[in-house]
Amino acid sequence: MSRHGFSAFGCLLSTAFCLLLLPGCMGYMVGNRTLYPPDIRTVYVPMFDSTSFRRGLGEEITEAVVKQIELKTPFKVVNTPDADSILSGKLIADTKGVLVKPPTDEQRLIQLNYRVEVSWLDRRGDQIRQTQSLPIPDSMVLIDQPTNYVPEVGQSISTATMQTVNNLAEQIVSLMEAPW
């Protein structure tokens, strides 16, 4: 065989090999789009309700959730309830407790905890994420996010709130992933 004949034969052989493998790979997808429901393109996130006495907490959570959706998912957040889906939530608990209190009565280690009720529905009002393994109503999921902070080393309620809100937003957005 000549040099050109071998390269043409090799090209033909590799093309045939690829064509044989192609049908076996038809069900697989690649990229972060595969982690999320394929029929959802847009998400409407109304302002999270809040039962907390701390002002602006619902707004902070909503803003953090919107940023996480835009950052980590293929979804586009829109300002209209006519979107493909609606992700809504409500802050139902905002607690702060002292974990370590020495005899000097100073607060050494404090825990901040937020509990949020989240619901993700499609246009028809059907739940998108299935949660049969959780013993709660089908239309909602409860998420707790505790954060510890130490005032002695310069941490404050503001930094703990920011960390808690961001961690909570990450948890909420991770719930939007399709089940494996």
PDB file of N, CA, C and O in Angstrom, residues 9-71:
ATOM      1  N   PHE A   9      -7.209   4.862   4.060  1.00  0.00           N
ATOM      2  CA  PHE A   9      -7.789   3.702   4.713  1.00  0.00           C
ATOM      3  C   PHE A   9      -7.974   3.972   6.213  1.00  0.00           C
ATOM      4  O   PHE A   9      -9.001   3.634   6.799  1.00  0.00           O
ATOM      5  N   GLY A  10      -6.987   4.609   6.837  1.00  0.00           N
ATOM      6  CA  GLY A  10      -7.073   4.944   8.266  1.00  0.00           C
ATOM      7  C   GLY A  10      -8.203   5.925   8.546  1.00  0.00           C
ATOM      8  O   GLY A  10      -8.928   5.799   9.528  1.00  0.00           O
ATOM      9  N   CYS A  11      -8.360   6.880   7.662  1.00  0.00           N
ATOM     10  CA  CYS A  11      -9.447   7.864   7.804  1.00  0.00           C
ATOM     11  C   CYS A  11     -10.800   7.187   7.663  1.00  0.00           C
ATOM     12  O   CYS A  11     -11.721   7.442   8.440  1.00  0.00           O
ATOM     13  N   LEU A  12     -10.912   6.300   6.691  1.00  0.00           N
ATOM     14  CA  LEU A  12     -12.151   5.562   6.473  1.00  0.00           C
ATOM     15  C   LEU A  12     -12.479   4.665   7.667  1.00  0.00           C
ATOM     16  O   LEU A  12     -13.616   4.594   8.121  1.00  0.00           O
ATOM     17  N   LEU A  13     -11.449   4.006   8.195  1.00  0.00           N
ATOM     18  CA  LEU A  13     -11.625   3.124   9.342  1.00  0.00           C
ATOM     19  C   LEU A  13     -12.051   3.905  10.587  1.00  0.00           C
ATOM     20  O   LEU A  13     -12.972   3.498  11.306  1.00  0.00           O
ATOM     21  N   SER A  14     -11.435   5.040  10.847  1.00  0.00           N
ATOM     22  CA  SER A  14     -11.799   5.840  12.036  1.00  0.00           C
ATOM     23  C   SER A  14     -13.206   6.431  11.888  1.00  0.00           C
ATOM     24  O   SER A  14     -13.947   6.515  12.860  1.00  0.00           O
ATOM     25  N   THR A  15     -13.600   6.793  10.672  1.00  0.00           N
ATOM     26  CA  THR A  15     -14.957   7.289  10.437  1.00  0.00           C
ATOM     27  C   THR A  15     -15.980   6.195  10.686  1.00  0.00           C
ATOM     28  O   THR A  15     -17.006   6.415  11.346  1.00  0.00           O
ATOM     29  N   ALA A  16     -15.700   4.996  10.216  1.00  0.00           N
ATOM     30  CA  ALA A  16     -16.608   3.866  10.428  1.00  0.00           C
ATOM     31  C   ALA A  16     -16.717   3.550  11.918  1.00  0.00           C
ATOM     32  O   ALA A  16     -17.806   3.263  12.429  1.00  0.00           O
ATOM     33  N   PHE A  17     -15.597   3.596  12.611  1.00  0.00           N
ATOM     34  CA  PHE A  17     -15.589   3.333  14.052  1.00  0.00           C
ATOM     35  C   PHE A  17     -16.447   4.358  14.800  1.00  0.00           C
ATOM     36  O   PHE A  17     -17.233   4.007  15.674  1.00  0.00           O
ATOM     37  N   CYS A  18     -16.314   5.630  14.456  1.00  0.00           N
ATOM     38  CA  CYS A  18     -17.120   6.693  15.087  1.00  0.00           C
ATOM     39  C   CYS A  18     -18.604   6.501  14.810  1.00  0.00           C
ATOM     40  O   CYS A  18     -19.441   6.709  15.697  1.00  0.00           O
ATOM     41  N   LEU A  19     -18.938   6.110  13.585  1.00  0.00           N
ATOM     42  CA  LEU A  19     -20.338   5.889  13.236  1.00  0.00           C
ATOM     43  C   LEU A  19     -20.927   4.704  13.996  1.00  0.00           C
ATOM     44  O   LEU A  19     -22.115   4.684  14.326  1.00  0.00           O
ATOM     45  N   LEU A  20     -20.120   3.699  14.274  1.00  0.00           N
ATOM     46  CA  LEU A  20     -20.587   2.561  15.052  1.00  0.00           C
ATOM     47  C   LEU A  20     -20.839   2.938  16.515  1.00  0.00           C
ATOM     48  O   LEU A  20     -21.743   2.412  17.150  1.00  0.00           O
ATOM     49  N   LEU A  21     -20.024   3.828  17.043  1.00  0.00           N
ATOM     50  CA  LEU A  21     -20.177   4.234  18.443  1.00  0.00           C
ATOM     51  C   LEU A  21     -21.280   5.262  18.651  1.00  0.00           C
ATOM     52  O   LEU A  21     -21.833   5.368  19.737  1.00  0.00           O
ATOM     53  N   LEU A  22     -21.611   6.016  17.637  1.00  0.00           N
ATOM     54  CA  LEU A  22     -22.574   7.096  17.753  1.00  0.00           C
ATOM     55  C   LEU A  22     -23.933   6.659  18.309  1.00  0.00           C
ATOM     56  O   LEU A  22     -24.450   7.293  19.223  1.00  0.00           O
ATOM     57  N   PRO A  23     -24.552   5.585  17.830  1.00  0.00           N
ATOM     58  CA  PRO A  23     -25.862   5.196  18.372  1.00  0.00           C
ATOM     59  C   PRO A  23     -25.813   4.864  19.859  1.00  0.00           C
ATOM     60  O   PRO A  23     -26.775   5.075  20.580  1.00  0.00           O
ATOM     61  N   GLY A  24     -24.696   4.362  20.341  1.00  0.00           N
ATOM     62  CA  GLY A  24     -24.594   4.030  21.764  1.00  0.00           C
ATOM     63  C   GLY A  24     -24.515   5.237  22.653  1.00  0.00           C
ATOM     64  O   GLY A  24     -24.783   5.163  23.851  1.00  0.00           O
ATOM     65  N   CYS A  25     -24.145   6.385  22.118  1.00  0.00           N
ATOM     66  CA  CYS A  25     -23.974   7.597  22.919  1.00  0.00           C
ATOM     67  C   CYS A  25     -25.149   8.563  22.791  1.00  0.00           C
ATOM     68  O   CYS A  25     -25.096   9.667  23.308  1.00  0.00           O
ATOM     69  N   MET A  26     -26.194   8.172  22.094  1.00  0.00           N
ATOM     70  CA  MET A  26     -27.287   9.094  21.812  1.00  0.00           C
ATOM     71  C   MET A  26     -28.015   9.580  23.060  1.00  0.00           C
ATOM     72  O   MET A  26     -28.537  10.666  23.087  1.00  0.00           O
ATOM     73  N   GLY A  27     -28.068   8.803  24.135  1.00  0.00           N
ATOM     74  CA  GLY A  27     -28.812   9.195  25.320  1.00  0.00           C
ATOM     75  C   GLY A  27     -28.035  10.076  26.280  1.00  0.00           C
ATOM     76  O   GLY A  27     -28.577  10.558  27.261  1.00  0.00           O
ATOM     77  N   TYR A  28     -26.767  10.315  26.007  1.00  0.00           N
ATOM     78  CA  TYR A  28     -25.936  11.072  26.926  1.00  0.00           C
ATOM     79  C   TYR A  28     -25.834  12.524  26.512  1.00  0.00           C
ATOM     80  O   TYR A  28     -25.803  12.852  25.343  1.00  0.00           O
ATOM     81  N   MET A  29     -25.777  13.391  27.538  1.00  0.00           N
ATOM     82  CA  MET A  29     -25.597  14.816  27.290  1.00  0.00           C
ATOM     83  C   MET A  29     -24.418  15.286  28.135  1.00  0.00           C
ATOM     84  O   MET A  29     -24.070  14.660  29.132  1.00  0.00           O
ATOM     85  N   VAL A  30     -23.841  16.409  27.764  1.00  0.00           N
ATOM     86  CA  VAL A  30     -22.662  16.921  28.432  1.00  0.00           C
ATOM     87  C   VAL A  30     -22.918  18.362  28.859  1.00  0.00           C
ATOM     88  O   VAL A  30     -23.626  19.099  28.195  1.00  0.00           O
ATOM     89  N   GLY A  31     -22.319  18.775  29.975  1.00  0.00           N
ATOM     90  CA  GLY A  31     -22.404  20.160  30.429  1.00  0.00           C
ATOM     91  C   GLY A  31     -23.355  20.319  31.598  1.00  0.00           C
ATOM     92  O   GLY A  31     -24.052  19.398  32.010  1.00  0.00           O
ATOM     93  N   ASN A  32     -23.407  21.552  32.166  1.00  0.00           N
ATOM     94  CA  ASN A  32     -24.252  21.775  33.344  1.00  0.00           C
ATOM     95  C   ASN A  32     -25.730  21.764  33.001  1.00  0.00           C
ATOM     96  O   ASN A  32     -26.567  21.617  33.881  1.00  0.00           O
ATOM     97  N   ARG A  33     -26.087  21.878  31.745  1.00  0.00           N
ATOM     98  CA  ARG A  33     -27.493  21.821  31.338  1.00  0.00           C
ATOM     99  C   ARG A  33     -28.105  20.453  31.672  1.00  0.00           C
ATOM    100  O   ARG A  33     -29.296  20.339  31.894  1.00  0.00           O
ATOM    101  N   THR A  34     -27.268  19.420  31.733  1.00  0.00           N
ATOM    102  CA  THR A  34     -27.751  18.078  32.026  1.00  0.00           C
ATOM    103  C   THR A  34     -28.158  17.912  33.489  1.00  0.00           C
ATOM    104  O   THR A  34     -28.829  16.955  33.836  1.00  0.00           O
ATOM    105  N   LEU A  35     -27.742  18.820  34.343  1.00  0.00           N
ATOM    106  CA  LEU A  35     -28.073  18.726  35.764  1.00  0.00           C
ATOM    107  C   LEU A  35     -29.458  19.266  36.080  1.00  0.00           C
ATOM    108  O   LEU A  35     -29.948  19.082  37.193  1.00  0.00           O
ATOM    109  N   TYR A  36     -30.076  19.936  35.127  1.00  0.00           N
ATOM    110  CA  TYR A  36     -31.328  20.636  35.388  1.00  0.00           C
ATOM    111  C   TYR A  36     -32.423  20.165  34.448  1.00  0.00           C
ATOM    112  O   TYR A  36     -32.133  19.655  33.370  1.00  0.00           O
ATOM    113  N   PRO A  37     -33.675  20.343  34.825  1.00  0.00           N
ATOM    114  CA  PRO A  37     -34.782  19.927  33.953  1.00  0.00           C
ATOM    115  C   PRO A  37     -34.673  20.603  32.577  1.00  0.00           C
ATOM    116  O   PRO A  37     -34.526  21.824  32.493  1.00  0.00           O
ATOM    117  N   PRO A  38     -34.737  19.824  31.498  1.00  0.00           N
ATOM    118  CA  PRO A  38     -34.520  20.381  30.164  1.00  0.00           C
ATOM    119  C   PRO A  38     -35.660  21.270  29.660  1.00  0.00           C
ATOM    120  O   PRO A  38     -35.447  22.088  28.775  1.00  0.00           O
ATOM    121  N   ASP A  39     -36.857  21.135  30.219  1.00  0.00           N
ATOM    122  CA  ASP A  39     -37.994  21.918  29.731  1.00  0.00           C
ATOM    123  C   ASP A  39     -38.114  23.280  30.412  1.00  0.00           C
ATOM    124  O   ASP A  39     -39.002  24.050  30.100  1.00  0.00           O
ATOM    125  N   ILE A  40     -37.217  23.591  31.328  1.00  0.00           N
ATOM    126  CA  ILE A  40     -37.243  24.878  32.039  1.00  0.00           C
ATOM    127  C   ILE A  40     -36.139  25.769  31.485  1.00  0.00           C
ATOM    128  O   ILE A  40     -34.980  25.375  31.425  1.00  0.00           O
ATOM    129  N   ARG A  41     -36.508  26.963  31.062  1.00  0.00           N
ATOM    130  CA  ARG A  41     -35.527  27.937  30.563  1.00  0.00           C
ATOM    131  C   ARG A  41     -35.501  29.202  31.422  1.00  0.00           C
ATOM    132  O   ARG A  41     -34.460  29.810  31.579  1.00  0.00           O
ATOM    133  N   THR A  42     -36.675  29.605  31.938  1.00  0.00           N
ATOM    134  CA  THR A  42     -36.767  30.840  32.716  1.00  0.00           C
ATOM    135  C   THR A  42     -37.361  30.559  34.095  1.00  0.00           C
ATOM    136  O   THR A  42     -38.167  29.655  34.268  1.00  0.00           O
ATOM    137  N   VAL A  43     -36.923  31.375  35.062  1.00  0.00           N
ATOM    138  CA  VAL A  43     -37.400  31.243  36.436  1.00  0.00           C
ATOM    139  C   VAL A  43     -37.793  32.623  36.946  1.00  0.00           C
ATOM    140  O   VAL A  43     -37.055  33.593  36.780  1.00  0.00           O
ATOM    141  N   TYR A  44     -38.972  32.691  37.552  1.00  0.00           N
ATOM    142  CA  TYR A  44     -39.416  33.912  38.219  1.00  0.00           C
ATOM    143  C   TYR A  44     -39.220  33.705  39.708  1.00  0.00           C
ATOM    144  O   TYR A  44     -39.650  32.695  40.265  1.00  0.00           O
ATOM    145  N   VAL A  45     -38.530  34.636  40.367  1.00  0.00           N
ATOM    146  CA  VAL A  45     -38.274  34.551  41.800  1.00  0.00           C
ATOM    147  C   VAL A  45     -38.912  35.766  42.474  1.00  0.00           C
ATOM    148  O   VAL A  45     -38.313  36.844  42.517  1.00  0.00           O
ATOM    149  N   PRO A  46     -40.149  35.599  42.989  1.00  0.00           N
ATOM    150  CA  PRO A  46     -40.753  36.715  43.713  1.00  0.00           C
ATOM    151  C   PRO A  46     -40.021  36.933  45.040  1.00  0.00           C
ATOM    152  O   PRO A  46     -39.294  36.055  45.505  1.00  0.00           O
ATOM    153  N   MET A  47     -40.221  38.092  45.631  1.00  0.00           N
ATOM    154  CA  MET A  47     -39.571  38.420  46.898  1.00  0.00           C
ATOM    155  C   MET A  47     -39.934  37.377  47.950  1.00  0.00           C
ATOM    156  O   MET A  47     -41.095  37.046  48.130  1.00  0.00           O
ATOM    157  N   PHE A  48     -38.919  36.827  48.617  1.00  0.00           N
ATOM    158  CA  PHE A  48     -39.158  35.858  49.679  1.00  0.00           C
ATOM    159  C   PHE A  48     -39.881  36.549  50.830  1.00  0.00           C
ATOM    160  O   PHE A  48     -39.496  37.640  51.237  1.00  0.00           O
ATOM    161  N   ASP A  49     -40.926  35.901  51.337  1.00  0.00           N
ATOM    162  CA  ASP A  49     -41.618  36.412  52.525  1.00  0.00           C
ATOM    163  C   ASP A  49     -40.729  36.166  53.733  1.00  0.00           C
ATOM    164  O   ASP A  49     -39.866  35.296  53.721  1.00  0.00           O
ATOM    165  N   SER A  50     -40.988  36.930  54.788  1.00  0.00           N
ATOM    166  CA  SER A  50     -40.191  36.773  55.996  1.00  0.00           C
ATOM    167  C   SER A  50     -41.044  37.019  57.227  1.00  0.00           C
ATOM    168  O   SER A  50     -41.778  38.006  57.294  1.00  0.00           O
ATOM    169  N   THR A  51     -40.945  36.113  58.190  1.00  0.00           N
ATOM    170  CA  THR A  51     -41.622  36.307  59.471  1.00  0.00           C
ATOM    171  C   THR A  51     -40.661  36.879  60.503  1.00  0.00           C
ATOM    172  O   THR A  51     -41.015  37.024  61.657  1.00  0.00           O
ATOM    173  N   SER A  52     -39.466  37.215  60.082  1.00  0.00           N
ATOM    174  CA  SER A  52     -38.438  37.726  60.981  1.00  0.00           C
ATOM    175  C   SER A  52     -38.698  39.187  61.328  1.00  0.00           C
ATOM    176  O   SER A  52     -39.242  39.953  60.534  1.00  0.00           O
ATOM    177  N   PHE A  53     -38.268  39.568  62.518  1.00  0.00           N
ATOM    178  CA  PHE A  53     -38.340  40.969  62.916  1.00  0.00           C
ATOM    179  C   PHE A  53     -37.164  41.766  62.360  1.00  0.00           C
ATOM    180  O   PHE A  53     -37.148  42.984  62.448  1.00  0.00           O
ATOM    181  N   ARG A  54     -36.193  41.073  61.778  1.00  0.00           N
ATOM    182  CA  ARG A  54     -35.048  41.754  61.181  1.00  0.00           C
ATOM    183  C   ARG A  54     -35.437  42.233  59.795  1.00  0.00           C
ATOM    184  O   ARG A  54     -35.799  41.453  58.931  1.00  0.00           O
ATOM    185  N   ARG A  55     -35.369  43.524  59.602  1.00  0.00           N
ATOM    186  CA  ARG A  55     -35.798  44.118  58.328  1.00  0.00           C
ATOM    187  C   ARG A  55     -34.858  43.755  57.190  1.00  0.00           C
ATOM    188  O   ARG A  55     -33.657  43.694  57.358  1.00  0.00           O
ATOM    189  N   GLY A  56     -35.432  43.529  56.019  1.00  0.00           N
ATOM    190  CA  GLY A  56     -34.662  43.322  54.806  1.00  0.00           C
ATOM    191  C   GLY A  56     -34.110  41.924  54.618  1.00  0.00           C
ATOM    192  O   GLY A  56     -33.416  41.670  53.628  1.00  0.00           O
ATOM    193  N   LEU A  57     -34.400  41.013  55.509  1.00  0.00           N
ATOM    194  CA  LEU A  57     -33.851  39.666  55.399  1.00  0.00           C
ATOM    195  C   LEU A  57     -34.430  38.911  54.201  1.00  0.00           C
ATOM    196  O   LEU A  57     -33.712  38.211  53.491  1.00  0.00           O
ATOM    197  N   GLY A  58     -35.713  39.067  53.946  1.00  0.00           N
ATOM    198  CA  GLY A  58     -36.329  38.440  52.777  1.00  0.00           C
ATOM    199  C   GLY A  58     -35.717  38.945  51.481  1.00  0.00           C
ATOM    200  O   GLY A  58     -35.479  38.174  50.542  1.00  0.00           O
ATOM    201  N   GLU A  59     -35.447  40.242  51.426  1.00  0.00           N
ATOM    202  CA  GLU A  59     -34.827  40.834  50.245  1.00  0.00           C
ATOM    203  C   GLU A  59     -33.411  40.311  50.041  1.00  0.00           C
ATOM    204  O   GLU A  59     -32.997  40.027  48.918  1.00  0.00           O
ATOM    205  N   GLU A  60     -32.640  40.180  51.140  1.00  0.00           N
ATOM    206  CA  GLU A  60     -31.274  39.673  51.033  1.00  0.00           C
ATOM    207  C   GLU A  60     -31.255  38.235  50.515  1.00  0.00           C
ATOM    208  O   GLU A  60     -30.432  37.883  49.669  1.00  0.00           O
ATOM    209  N   ILE A  61     -32.166  37.414  51.026  1.00  0.00           N
ATOM    210  CA  ILE A  61     -32.229  36.017  50.578  1.00  0.00           C
ATOM    211  C   ILE A  61     -32.620  35.951  49.102  1.00  0.00           C
ATOM    212  O   ILE A  61     -32.019  35.204  48.325  1.00  0.00           O
ATOM    213  N   THR A  62     -33.609  36.748  48.708  1.00  0.00           N
ATOM    214  CA  THR A  62     -34.043  36.761  47.306  1.00  0.00           C
ATOM    215  C   THR A  62     -32.899  37.162  46.385  1.00  0.00           C
ATOM    216  O   THR A  62     -32.655  36.519  45.355  1.00  0.00           O
ATOM    217  N   GLU A  63     -32.186  38.190  46.742  1.00  0.00           N
ATOM    218  CA  GLU A  63     -31.067  38.664  45.925  1.00  0.00           C
ATOM    219  C   GLU A  63     -29.981  37.598  45.809  1.00  0.00           C
ATOM    220  O   GLU A  63     -29.450  37.348  44.718  1.00  0.00           O
ATOM    221  N   ALA A  64     -29.671  36.934  46.916  1.00  0.00           N
ATOM    222  CA  ALA A  64     -28.643  35.892  46.887  1.00  0.00           C
ATOM    223  C   ALA A  64     -29.086  34.703  46.042  1.00  0.00           C
ATOM    224  O   ALA A  64     -28.282  34.129  45.296  1.00  0.00           O
ATOM    225  N   VAL A  65     -30.362  34.321  46.109  1.00  0.00           N
ATOM    226  CA  VAL A  65     -30.881  33.205  45.310  1.00  0.00           C
ATOM    227  C   VAL A  65     -30.819  33.546  43.823  1.00  0.00           C
ATOM    228  O   VAL A  65     -30.393  32.727  42.998  1.00  0.00           O
ATOM    229  N   VAL A  66     -31.220  34.747  43.459  1.00  0.00           N
ATOM    230  CA  VAL A  66     -31.178  35.173  42.053  1.00  0.00           C
ATOM    231  C   VAL A  66     -29.740  35.137  41.536  1.00  0.00           C
ATOM    232  O   VAL A  66     -29.475  34.636  40.433  1.00  0.00           O
ATOM    233  N   LYS A  67     -28.796  35.627  42.332  1.00  0.00           N
ATOM    234  CA  LYS A  67     -27.386  35.602  41.912  1.00  0.00           C
ATOM    235  C   LYS A  67     -26.895  34.175  41.718  1.00  0.00           C
ATOM    236  O   LYS A  67     -26.177  33.888  40.757  1.00  0.00           O
ATOM    237  N   GLN A  68     -27.268  33.264  42.612  1.00  0.00           N
ATOM    238  CA  GLN A  68     -26.835  31.875  42.498  1.00  0.00           C
ATOM    239  C   GLN A  68     -27.459  31.195  41.278  1.00  0.00           C
ATOM    240  O   GLN A  68     -26.799  30.398  40.613  1.00  0.00           O
ATOM    241  N   ILE A  69     -28.723  31.489  40.999  1.00  0.00           N
ATOM    242  CA  ILE A  69     -29.368  30.907  39.811  1.00  0.00           C
ATOM    243  C   ILE A  69     -28.648  31.368  38.551  1.00  0.00           C
ATOM    244  O   ILE A  69     -28.342  30.567  37.664  1.00  0.00           O
ATOM    245  N   GLU A  70     -28.367  32.647  38.452  1.00  0.00           N
ATOM    246  CA  GLU A  70     -27.684  33.184  37.272  1.00  0.00           C
ATOM    247  C   GLU A  70     -26.261  32.643  37.156  1.00  0.00           C
ATOM    248  O   GLU A  70     -25.771  32.422  36.061  1.00  0.00           O
ATOM    249  N   LEU A  71     -25.614  32.417  38.292  1.00  0.00           N
ATOM    250  CA  LEU A  71     -24.220  31.981  38.305  1.00  0.00           C
ATOM    251  C   LEU A  71     -24.058  30.488  38.019  1.00  0.00           C
ATOM    252  O   LEU A  71     -23.187  30.082  37.262  1.00  0.00           O
TER     253      LEU A  71
END
